[in-house]
mmCIF file of C-alpha atoms in Angstrom:
data_model
loop_
_atom_site.group_PDB
_atom_site.id
_atom_site.type_symbol
_atom_site.label_atom_id
_atom_site.label_comp_id
_atom_site.label_asym_id
_atom_site.label_seq_id
_atom_site.Cartn_x
_atom_site.Cartn_y
_atom_site.Cartn_z
ATOM 1 C CA MET A 1232 20.028 -55.793 -106.607
ATOM 2 C CA ASP A 1233 20.438 -54.183 -109.939
ATOM 3 C CA ASP A 1234 16.767 -54.553 -110.629
ATOM 4 C CA GLU A 1235 15.942 -52.667 -107.323
ATOM 5 C CA ARG A 1236 18.407 -49.914 -108.225
ATOM 6 C CA GLY A 1237 16.846 -49.562 -111.743
ATOM 7 C CA PHE A 1238 13.351 -49.446 -109.962
ATOM 8 C CA MET A 1239 14.466 -46.636 -107.598
ATOM 9 C CA ALA A 1240 16.093 -44.743 -110.393
ATOM 10 C CA ILE A 1241 12.898 -44.914 -112.469
ATOM 11 C CA ALA A 1242 10.670 -43.862 -109.512
ATOM 12 C CA PHE A 1243 12.923 -41.071 -108.556
ATOM 13 C CA ARG A 1244 12.780 -39.535 -112.067
ATOM 14 C CA HIS A 1245 8.989 -40.139 -112.203
ATOM 15 C CA VAL A 1246 8.307 -38.391 -109.070
ATOM 16 C CA ASN A 1247 10.599 -35.376 -109.748
ATOM 17 C CA ARG A 1248 9.550 -35.032 -113.257
ATOM 18 C CA GLU A 1249 5.903 -34.806 -112.156
ATOM 19 C CA LEU A 1250 6.720 -32.413 -109.343
ATOM 20 C CA ALA A 1251 8.663 -30.148 -111.816
ATOM 21 C CA ALA A 1252 5.827 -30.101 -114.293
ATOM 22 C CA VAL A 1253 3.122 -29.271 -111.543
ATOM 23 C CA PHE A 1254 5.359 -26.541 -110.040
ATOM 24 C CA ALA A 1255 6.000 -24.884 -113.515
ATOM 25 C CA VAL A 1256 2.437 -24.840 -114.299
ATOM 26 C CA VAL A 1257 1.334 -23.397 -110.931
ATOM 27 C CA PHE A 1258 4.351 -20.916 -110.711
ATOM 28 C CA PHE A 1259 3.491 -19.430 -114.154
ATOM 29 C CA ALA A 1260 -0.056 -19.124 -113.409
ATOM 30 C CA LEU A 1261 0.347 -17.423 -110.070
ATOM 31 C CA LEU A 1262 3.072 -15.130 -111.392
ATOM 32 C CA VAL A 1263 0.883 -14.119 -114.246
ATOM 33 C CA ILE A 1264 -1.926 -13.163 -112.022
ATOM 34 C CA GLY A 1265 0.255 -11.263 -109.503
ATOM 35 C CA LEU A 1266 2.212 -9.298 -112.125
ATOM 36 C CA GLY A 1267 -0.937 -8.648 -114.179
ATOM 37 C CA GLY A 1268 -2.375 -6.802 -111.126
ATOM 38 C CA ARG A 1269 0.760 -4.659 -110.804
ATOM 39 C CA PHE A 1270 0.760 -4.028 -114.493
ATOM 40 C CA ILE A 1271 -2.643 -2.868 -114.515
ATOM 41 C CA GLY A 1272 -1.688 -0.291 -111.760
ATOM 42 C CA TYR A 1273 1.202 0.885 -114.077
ATOM 43 C CA LEU A 1274 -1.280 1.293 -116.928
ATOM 44 C CA GLN A 1275 -3.532 3.524 -114.751
ATOM 45 C CA ASP A 1276 -0.443 5.464 -113.731
ATOM 46 C CA ALA A 1277 0.393 5.806 -117.461
ATOM 47 C CA ALA A 1278 -3.059 7.135 -118.236
ATOM 48 C CA LEU A 1279 -2.702 9.685 -115.551
ATOM 49 C CA GLY A 1280 0.596 10.982 -117.155
ATOM 50 C CA ARG A 1281 2.872 9.598 -114.565
ATOM 51 C CA TYR A 1282 4.820 7.149 -116.882
ATOM 52 C CA SER A 1283 5.299 7.029 -120.464
ATOM 53 C CA ALA A 1284 4.132 3.831 -122.385
ATOM 54 C CA ASP A 1285 7.729 2.664 -123.120
ATOM 55 C CA ALA A 1286 8.518 2.455 -119.408
ATOM 56 C CA LEU A 1287 5.617 -0.003 -118.537
ATOM 57 C CA TRP A 1288 7.283 -3.075 -119.610
ATOM 58 C CA LEU A 1289 10.614 -2.072 -118.205
ATOM 59 C CA LEU A 1290 8.909 -1.485 -114.705
ATOM 60 C CA ALA A 1291 6.926 -4.821 -114.908
ATOM 61 C CA GLY A 1292 10.237 -6.599 -115.665
ATOM 62 C CA LEU A 1293 11.988 -5.108 -112.785
ATOM 63 C CA ARG A 1294 9.231 -6.052 -110.512
ATOM 64 C CA LEU A 1295 9.361 -9.670 -111.824
ATOM 65 C CA PRO A 1296 12.002 -10.767 -109.351
ATOM 66 C CA GLU A 1297 10.110 -9.619 -106.239
ATOM 67 C CA PHE A 1298 6.901 -11.362 -107.356
ATOM 68 C CA ALA A 1299 8.920 -14.516 -108.331
ATOM 69 C CA GLN A 1300 10.684 -14.903 -104.811
ATOM 70 C CA LEU A 1301 7.124 -14.796 -103.247
ATOM 71 C CA THR A 1302 5.246 -16.989 -105.682
ATOM 72 C CA ALA A 1303 7.926 -19.809 -105.746
ATOM 73 C CA PRO A 1304 7.441 -20.913 -102.196
ATOM 74 C CA PHE A 1305 3.668 -21.021 -102.487
ATOM 75 C CA ALA A 1306 3.768 -22.714 -105.923
ATOM 76 C CA LEU A 1307 6.179 -25.371 -104.446
ATOM 77 C CA ILE A 1308 3.847 -26.091 -101.760
ATOM 78 C CA LEU A 1309 0.904 -26.536 -103.985
ATOM 79 C CA ALA A 1310 2.876 -28.689 -106.354
ATOM 80 C CA VAL A 1311 4.035 -31.050 -103.421
ATOM 81 C CA LEU A 1312 0.499 -31.278 -102.357
ATOM 82 C CA ILE A 1313 -0.913 -32.017 -105.704
ATOM 83 C CA THR A 1314 2.091 -34.546 -106.709
ATOM 84 C CA CYS A 1315 2.071 -36.494 -103.453
ATOM 85 C CA GLY A 1316 -1.719 -36.324 -103.193
ATOM 86 C CA ARG A 1317 -2.005 -37.925 -106.453
ATOM 87 C CA LEU A 1318 0.546 -40.583 -105.493
ATOM 88 C CA HIS A 1319 -1.566 -41.507 -102.442
ATOM 89 C CA ALA A 1320 -4.802 -41.210 -104.018
ATOM 90 C CA GLU A 1321 -3.866 -43.470 -106.963
ATOM 91 C CA GLY A 1322 -1.924 -46.120 -104.937
ATOM 92 C CA GLU A 1323 1.570 -45.266 -106.446
ATOM 93 C CA PHE A 1324 2.874 -44.314 -102.989
ATOM 94 C CA ALA A 1325 1.748 -47.551 -101.481
ATOM 95 C CA ALA A 1326 3.387 -49.344 -104.528
ATOM 96 C CA LEU A 1327 6.682 -47.573 -103.930
ATOM 97 C CA THR A 1328 6.773 -48.300 -100.271
ATOM 98 C CA SER A 1329 6.116 -51.854 -100.887
ATOM 99 C CA GLY A 1330 8.877 -51.927 -103.451
ATOM 100 C CA GLY A 1331 11.374 -50.832 -100.781
ATOM 101 C CA ALA A 1332 11.163 -47.040 -100.845
ATOM 102 C CA SER A 1333 10.168 -45.628 -97.334
ATOM 103 C CA SER A 1334 8.519 -42.255 -96.835
ATOM 104 C CA LEU A 1335 11.726 -40.689 -95.938
ATOM 105 C CA ARG A 1336 13.398 -42.016 -99.015
ATOM 106 C CA ILE A 1337 10.611 -40.579 -101.166
ATOM 107 C CA LEU A 1338 11.026 -37.236 -99.341
ATOM 108 C CA ALA A 1339 14.930 -37.393 -100.052
ATOM 109 C CA TRP A 1340 13.789 -37.752 -103.798
ATOM 110 C CA LEU A 1341 11.754 -34.617 -103.583
ATOM 111 C CA ALA A 1342 14.404 -32.742 -101.443
ATOM 112 C CA ALA A 1343 16.449 -32.407 -104.612
ATOM 113 C CA GLY A 1344 13.768 -30.110 -106.387
ATOM 114 C CA ILE A 1345 12.766 -28.481 -103.134
ATOM 115 C CA LEU A 1346 16.400 -27.448 -102.608
ATOM 116 C CA ALA A 1347 16.739 -26.253 -106.091
ATOM 117 C CA VAL A 1348 13.850 -23.872 -105.780
ATOM 118 C CA ALA A 1349 14.926 -22.707 -102.304
ATOM 119 C CA ALA A 1350 18.451 -22.006 -103.824
ATOM 120 C CA GLY A 1351 16.581 -19.923 -106.616
ATOM 121 C CA VAL A 1352 14.539 -18.093 -104.031
ATOM 122 C CA ALA A 1353 17.675 -17.285 -101.860
ATOM 123 C CA GLY A 1354 19.394 -15.889 -105.059
ATOM 124 C CA LEU A 1355 16.336 -13.673 -105.822
ATOM 125 C CA ALA A 1356 16.013 -12.377 -102.153
ATOM 126 C CA MET A 1357 19.618 -11.678 -101.464
ATOM 127 C CA VAL A 1358 20.907 -10.343 -104.854
ATOM 128 C CA VAL A 1359 18.500 -10.005 -107.707
ATOM 129 C CA THR A 1360 15.351 -8.481 -106.091
ATOM 130 C CA PRO A 1361 17.214 -5.638 -104.189
ATOM 131 C CA ALA A 1362 19.162 -4.687 -107.450
ATOM 132 C CA ALA A 1363 15.898 -4.753 -109.443
ATOM 133 C CA MET A 1364 14.240 -2.421 -106.839
ATOM 134 C CA ARG A 1365 17.012 -0.029 -107.119
ATOM 135 C CA SER A 1366 16.797 0.069 -110.759
ATOM 136 C CA ALA A 1367 12.883 0.476 -110.689
ATOM 137 C CA SER A 1368 13.427 3.433 -108.294
ATOM 138 C CA GLU A 1369 15.671 5.111 -110.702
ATOM 139 C CA VAL A 1370 13.325 4.363 -113.618
ATOM 140 C CA ILE A 1371 10.311 5.784 -111.622
ATOM 141 C CA ALA A 1372 12.282 8.941 -110.436
ATOM 142 C CA GLU A 1373 13.310 9.671 -114.083
ATOM 143 C CA GLN A 1374 9.795 9.255 -115.351
ATOM 144 C CA ARG A 1375 8.217 11.528 -112.861
ATOM 145 C CA SER A 1376 10.784 14.187 -113.199
ATOM 146 C CA THR A 1377 11.394 14.494 -116.881
ATOM 147 C CA ILE A 1378 8.687 12.523 -118.824
ATOM 148 C CA LEU A 1379 5.488 13.947 -117.925
ATOM 149 C CA LEU A 1380 4.290 16.021 -120.946
ATOM 150 C CA PRO A 1381 5.049 13.369 -123.661
ATOM 151 C CA SER A 1382 3.016 10.809 -121.912
ATOM 152 C CA ILE A 1383 -0.182 13.099 -121.603
ATOM 153 C CA PRO A 1384 -2.621 12.747 -124.432
ATOM 154 C CA PRO A 1385 -4.535 15.807 -125.293
ATOM 155 C CA GLY A 1386 -8.136 16.065 -124.314
ATOM 156 C CA VAL A 1387 -7.944 13.978 -121.194
ATOM 157 C CA PHE A 1388 -8.367 15.239 -117.692
ATOM 158 C CA HIS A 1389 -5.617 14.080 -115.366
ATOM 159 C CA SER A 1390 -5.674 13.956 -111.543
ATOM 160 C CA PHE A 1391 -2.555 14.823 -109.458
ATOM 161 C CA ASP A 1392 -1.604 14.967 -105.763
ATOM 162 C CA TYR A 1393 -4.271 12.309 -104.802
ATOM 163 C CA GLY A 1394 -7.254 13.963 -106.661
ATOM 164 C CA ARG A 1395 -6.670 17.504 -105.152
ATOM 165 C CA ARG A 1396 -5.550 19.023 -108.525
ATOM 166 C CA VAL A 1397 -7.073 18.389 -111.994
ATOM 167 C CA THR A 1398 -5.201 19.276 -115.255
ATOM 168 C CA TYR A 1399 -6.421 19.397 -118.883
ATOM 169 C CA ALA A 1400 -4.644 20.416 -122.095
ATOM 170 C CA GLU A 1401 -6.300 20.879 -125.654
ATOM 171 C CA GLU A 1402 -3.026 20.220 -127.339
ATOM 172 C CA VAL A 1403 0.379 18.669 -126.410
ATOM 173 C CA ASP A 1404 3.702 19.530 -128.130
ATOM 174 C CA PRO A 1405 6.060 16.812 -126.902
ATOM 175 C CA GLU A 1406 8.970 18.121 -128.908
ATOM 176 C CA LYS A 1407 8.746 21.654 -127.345
ATOM 177 C CA GLN A 1408 7.598 20.288 -124.088
ATOM 178 C CA ARG A 1409 4.647 22.593 -124.021
ATOM 179 C CA LEU A 1410 1.027 22.373 -123.427
ATOM 180 C CA LEU A 1411 -1.638 24.616 -125.281
ATOM 181 C CA GLY A 1412 -5.088 25.520 -123.996
ATOM 182 C CA VAL A 1413 -4.425 24.606 -120.324
ATOM 183 C CA PHE A 1414 -7.030 24.233 -117.716
ATOM 184 C CA MET A 1415 -6.248 23.514 -113.958
ATOM 185 C CA SER A 1416 -8.438 23.331 -110.927
ATOM 186 C CA ASP A 1417 -7.673 22.523 -107.401
ATOM 187 C CA ARG A 1418 -9.342 22.576 -104.010
ATOM 188 C CA VAL A 1419 -8.662 25.532 -101.650
ATOM 189 C CA GLU A 1420 -10.221 26.530 -98.392
ATOM 190 C CA GLY A 1421 -13.797 27.500 -98.947
ATOM 191 C CA GLY A 1422 -14.041 26.417 -102.636
ATOM 192 C CA PHE A 1423 -11.813 26.037 -105.724
ATOM 193 C CA ALA A 1424 -9.334 27.776 -107.636
ATOM 194 C CA THR A 1425 -9.510 27.428 -111.418
ATOM 195 C CA VAL A 1426 -6.974 28.520 -114.056
ATOM 196 C CA TRP A 1427 -7.185 28.955 -117.798
ATOM 197 C CA ALA A 1428 -3.909 29.670 -119.738
ATOM 198 C CA GLN A 1429 -2.989 29.737 -123.346
ATOM 199 C CA ALA A 1430 0.080 27.676 -122.883
ATOM 200 C CA GLY A 1431 2.179 25.971 -120.316
ATOM 201 C CA SER A 1432 5.519 24.091 -119.815
ATOM 202 C CA GLN A 1433 6.864 21.811 -116.945
ATOM 203 C CA TYR A 1434 9.665 22.328 -114.730
ATOM 204 C CA VAL A 1435 10.880 20.388 -111.761
ATOM 205 C CA ASP A 1436 12.098 22.155 -108.376
ATOM 206 C CA THR A 1437 15.491 20.911 -107.821
ATOM 207 C CA GLU A 1438 15.431 21.454 -103.894
ATOM 208 C CA THR A 1439 11.924 19.702 -103.317
ATOM 209 C CA GLY A 1440 11.516 17.450 -106.256
ATOM 210 C CA SER A 1441 8.061 18.788 -106.858
ATOM 211 C CA ARG A 1442 6.782 19.420 -110.397
ATOM 212 C CA PHE A 1443 5.190 22.607 -111.643
ATOM 213 C CA LEU A 1444 3.584 23.873 -114.660
ATOM 214 C CA LEU A 1445 4.770 27.347 -115.821
ATOM 215 C CA LEU A 1446 1.524 28.949 -117.295
ATOM 216 C CA GLU A 1447 1.647 31.806 -119.759
ATOM 217 C CA ARG A 1448 -1.110 34.509 -120.559
ATOM 218 C CA GLY A 1449 -4.197 33.417 -118.656
ATOM 219 C CA ALA A 1450 -6.508 34.054 -115.610
ATOM 220 C CA ARG A 1451 -7.086 32.579 -112.273
ATOM 221 C CA TYR A 1452 -10.655 32.432 -110.717
ATOM 222 C CA GLU A 1453 -11.100 31.609 -106.962
ATOM 223 C CA GLY A 1454 -14.293 31.279 -105.174
ATOM 224 C CA ALA A 1455 -17.055 28.762 -103.877
ATOM 225 C CA ALA A 1456 -19.264 26.767 -106.251
ATOM 226 C CA GLY A 1457 -22.677 28.630 -106.807
ATOM 227 C CA ASP A 1458 -21.196 31.981 -105.509
ATOM 228 C CA ALA A 1459 -21.078 34.827 -107.967
ATOM 229 C CA ASP A 1460 -18.410 36.743 -106.093
ATOM 230 C CA PHE A 1461 -15.198 35.236 -107.640
ATOM 231 C CA ASN A 1462 -11.706 36.684 -107.314
ATOM 232 C CA VAL A 1463 -10.169 36.998 -110.857
ATOM 233 C CA VAL A 1464 -6.596 37.715 -111.379
ATOM 234 C CA GLU A 1465 -4.981 37.915 -114.948
ATOM 235 C CA PHE A 1466 -1.355 36.993 -115.326
ATOM 236 C CA GLU A 1467 1.308 36.632 -117.959
ATOM 237 C CA ARG A 1468 3.219 33.964 -116.071
ATOM 238 C CA LEU A 1469 2.178 31.783 -113.142
ATOM 239 C CA GLY A 1470 3.735 28.769 -111.534
ATOM 240 C CA ARG A 1471 1.374 25.929 -110.362
ATOM 241 C CA ARG A 1472 2.540 22.815 -108.500
ATOM 242 C CA ILE A 1473 0.981 19.771 -110.055
ATOM 243 C CA GLU A 1474 2.427 16.940 -107.886
ATOM 244 C CA SER A 1475 3.902 17.278 -104.399
ATOM 245 C CA ASN A 1476 4.693 13.603 -103.747
ATOM 246 C CA PRO A 1477 6.997 12.385 -106.653
ATOM 247 C CA GLN A 1478 8.593 9.740 -104.555
ATOM 248 C CA ASP A 1479 5.125 8.005 -103.897
ATOM 249 C CA GLY A 1480 5.289 4.335 -105.069
ATOM 250 C CA LEU A 1481 9.102 3.958 -105.099
ATOM 251 C CA PRO A 1482 10.433 0.959 -103.624
ATOM 252 C CA ALA A 1483 11.356 1.018 -100.006
ATOM 253 C CA GLU A 1484 15.027 2.375 -99.206
ATOM 254 C CA VAL A 1485 15.796 -0.600 -97.020
ATOM 255 C CA GLY A 1486 14.345 -3.224 -99.428
ATOM 256 C CA ALA A 1487 16.502 -1.801 -102.291
ATOM 257 C CA LEU A 1488 19.950 -2.071 -100.227
ATOM 258 C CA PRO A 1489 22.284 -4.716 -101.143
ATOM 259 C CA SER A 1490 22.431 -7.589 -98.605
ATOM 260 C CA ARG A 1491 25.934 -6.836 -97.792
ATOM 261 C CA GLU A 1492 25.114 -3.261 -96.746
ATOM 262 C CA LEU A 1493 22.390 -4.247 -94.219
ATOM 263 C CA ASP A 1494 23.569 -3.431 -90.669
ATOM 264 C CA ALA A 1495 22.276 -5.916 -88.046
ATOM 265 C CA ALA A 1496 22.618 -3.066 -85.447
ATOM 266 C CA SER A 1497 19.686 -1.227 -87.081
ATOM 267 C CA ILE A 1498 16.204 -2.902 -86.266
ATOM 268 C CA THR A 1499 14.835 -1.972 -89.858
ATOM 269 C CA HIS A 1500 17.988 -3.538 -91.428
ATOM 270 C CA ALA A 1501 17.807 -6.512 -89.171
ATOM 271 C CA ALA A 1502 14.117 -7.148 -89.903
ATOM 272 C CA GLU A 1503 14.992 -6.881 -93.762
ATOM 273 C CA LEU A 1504 17.965 -9.334 -93.453
ATOM 274 C CA GLN A 1505 16.004 -11.859 -91.608
ATOM 275 C CA TRP A 1506 13.153 -11.591 -94.011
ATOM 276 C CA ARG A 1507 15.518 -12.324 -96.886
ATOM 277 C CA LEU A 1508 17.074 -15.259 -95.128
ATOM 278 C CA SER A 1509 13.575 -16.603 -94.136
ATOM 279 C CA LEU A 1510 12.213 -16.920 -97.698
ATOM 280 C CA PRO A 1511 14.468 -19.951 -98.863
ATOM 281 C CA LEU A 1512 13.886 -21.397 -95.231
ATOM 282 C CA LEU A 1513 10.244 -20.962 -95.519
ATOM 283 C CA THR A 1514 10.277 -22.749 -99.042
ATOM 284 C CA VAL A 1515 12.023 -25.832 -97.475
ATOM 285 C CA VAL A 1516 9.989 -26.067 -94.333
ATOM 286 C CA GLY A 1517 6.791 -25.328 -96.092
ATOM 287 C CA ALA A 1518 7.434 -28.109 -98.665
ATOM 288 C CA PHE A 1519 8.357 -30.636 -96.021
ATOM 289 C CA ALA A 1520 5.130 -29.880 -94.049
ATOM 290 C CA ALA A 1521 3.164 -30.222 -97.413
ATOM 291 C CA PHE A 1522 4.746 -33.658 -98.041
ATOM 292 C CA GLY A 1523 3.476 -34.955 -94.635
ATOM 293 C CA LEU A 1524 0.006 -33.284 -94.953
ATOM 294 C CA ALA A 1525 -0.499 -34.591 -98.464
ATOM 295 C CA ARG A 1526 -1.319 -38.277 -97.581
ATOM 296 C CA VAL A 1527 -4.969 -39.010 -98.425
ATOM 297 C CA GLY A 1528 -7.014 -42.160 -98.605
ATOM 298 C CA GLN A 1529 -7.299 -44.064 -102.029
ATOM 299 C CA ARG A 1530 -10.999 -42.918 -102.281
ATOM 300 C CA ALA A 1531 -10.044 -39.265 -101.731
ATOM 301 C CA GLY A 1532 -9.150 -36.999 -104.746
ATOM 302 C CA ARG A 1533 -5.574 -35.633 -105.209
ATOM 303 C CA PHE A 1534 -6.781 -32.233 -104.284
ATOM 304 C CA ALA A 1535 -8.201 -33.217 -100.949
ATOM 305 C CA ARG A 1536 -5.420 -31.537 -98.963
ATOM 306 C CA ILE A 1537 -5.144 -28.321 -101.096
ATOM 307 C CA VAL A 1538 -7.322 -26.157 -98.848
ATOM 308 C CA PRO A 1539 -5.814 -27.232 -95.394
ATOM 309 C CA GLY A 1540 -2.285 -26.851 -97.013
ATOM 310 C CA THR A 1541 -3.059 -23.460 -98.439
ATOM 311 C CA VAL A 1542 -4.367 -22.336 -94.955
ATOM 312 C CA LEU A 1543 -1.124 -23.797 -93.142
ATOM 313 C CA PHE A 1544 1.322 -22.116 -95.457
ATOM 314 C CA ALA A 1545 -0.723 -18.857 -95.439
ATOM 315 C CA ALA A 1546 -0.626 -18.814 -91.551
ATOM 316 C CA TYR A 1547 3.145 -19.565 -91.660
ATOM 317 C CA PHE A 1548 3.780 -16.812 -94.215
ATOM 318 C CA LEU A 1549 1.739 -14.167 -92.386
ATOM 319 C CA SER A 1550 3.315 -15.115 -89.153
ATOM 320 C CA CYS A 1551 6.648 -14.444 -90.564
ATOM 321 C CA ALA A 1552 5.458 -11.088 -92.083
ATOM 322 C CA ALA A 1553 3.959 -10.094 -88.662
ATOM 323 C CA ALA A 1554 7.345 -10.973 -87.022
ATOM 324 C CA ARG A 1555 9.115 -8.993 -89.461
ATOM 325 C CA GLY A 1556 6.880 -5.847 -88.904
ATOM 326 C CA ALA A 1557 7.262 -6.351 -85.016
ATOM 327 C CA ILE A 1558 11.154 -6.217 -85.465
ATOM 328 C CA SER A 1559 10.742 -3.085 -87.559
ATOM 329 C CA ASP A 1560 8.534 -1.538 -84.886
ATOM 330 C CA GLY A 1561 10.793 -2.490 -82.016
ATOM 331 C CA THR A 1562 8.195 -4.563 -80.304
ATOM 332 C CA LEU A 1563 9.987 -7.898 -80.990
ATOM 333 C CA PRO A 1564 13.735 -8.122 -80.318
ATOM 334 C CA ALA A 1565 15.911 -8.813 -83.408
ATOM 335 C CA ALA A 1566 17.696 -11.550 -81.504
ATOM 336 C CA VAL A 1567 14.455 -13.347 -81.423
ATOM 337 C CA GLY A 1568 13.209 -12.395 -84.807
ATOM 338 C CA LEU A 1569 11.592 -14.764 -87.150
ATOM 339 C CA TRP A 1570 13.372 -17.972 -85.988
ATOM 340 C CA PRO A 1571 10.602 -19.119 -83.433
ATOM 341 C CA VAL A 1572 8.170 -19.104 -86.260
ATOM 342 C CA HIS A 1573 10.275 -21.356 -88.183
ATOM 343 C CA GLY A 1574 10.917 -23.582 -85.252
ATOM 344 C CA VAL A 1575 7.265 -24.086 -84.692
ATOM 345 C CA MET A 1576 6.609 -24.704 -88.299
ATOM 346 C CA LEU A 1577 9.404 -27.197 -88.524
ATOM 347 C CA ALA A 1578 8.037 -29.031 -85.619
ATOM 348 C CA VAL A 1579 4.763 -29.176 -87.245
ATOM 349 C CA ALA A 1580 6.316 -30.528 -90.421
ATOM 350 C CA VAL A 1581 8.091 -33.295 -88.644
ATOM 351 C CA HIS A 1582 4.930 -34.192 -86.932
ATOM 352 C CA PHE A 1583 3.132 -34.627 -90.279
ATOM 353 C CA ILE A 1584 6.078 -36.379 -91.817
ATOM 354 C CA ARG A 1585 5.962 -38.976 -88.910
ATOM 355 C CA ARG A 1586 2.228 -39.391 -89.085
ATOM 356 C CA SER A 1587 2.273 -39.856 -92.807
ATOM 357 C CA ALA A 1588 4.744 -42.946 -92.396
ATOM 358 C CA ARG A 1589 2.278 -44.693 -90.150
ATOM 359 C CA PRO A 1590 -0.195 -47.211 -91.773
ATOM 360 C CA LEU A 1591 -3.607 -45.924 -92.383
#
């Protein structure tokens, strides 16, 4: 009896150690890929003068919980597929079952790691991510309202308002918040309006939140390309709006709300709350389905089930996302919500687990 207990304890540690190692590698790789893409977007915004360089790492860190809560379930499913696939392919699973460990017992061993990951996802979805999104919203709002000029390098054209306006400055004085040798061009009906000014400074309209450049001592030219008949107006001071959508790119208001403030009577709040609750449930159910799907013959490789497992989990995730959107649109009752999707996937997981327990 003691020998059997010792064998089971060793097998338990062996299986969970391998699962944890594979999960860590896959999770880190997927997180770097996802966060790297977002960071490149922030770099592009910084090049356009929307953020300062100092804010890039802060914004990337604040987006980390959101990426982690979406990456962890997928990384866990892949880890279960790879770990259990190797156990089946190399005959270790058969050795464990012949030693007295049933399929359900091995699943119970894996459940410790699976539930730990699900608990982490729940903490991120319910608490950490909304708080991070609120902080990111504050940082972006501050950057776009007060830190435009220090982040603009001289001698570079900048596009604003979705490419409708282009701004250029020969020199930038960050301390005095002034631009020298300013060029601006924007599209108007029938042509372009171009402005040259000796200097300019930024200000923000407190009512609309739009950003303006107050230009000094210059001229405005308006007309069509190739037409010699231009309207020319000289000025001492002229205000030009450079961005009309300062809130573009901010986290969604509902997504940034604390979970305790979500009102189930609102369809958008109900959709957000069910989504947050669904992420840890999706983690557990998806991992159980991966366990049942991972069985392969000894002649097959450990990665034989990666593609079907990935397709299955992608369908599960996208179905949850579609149901969330349907709740927000009002086409799906909140009382029904995402739960039928989880129910179907749970039935699929039970089917795979039962089939994996049968002899090949």
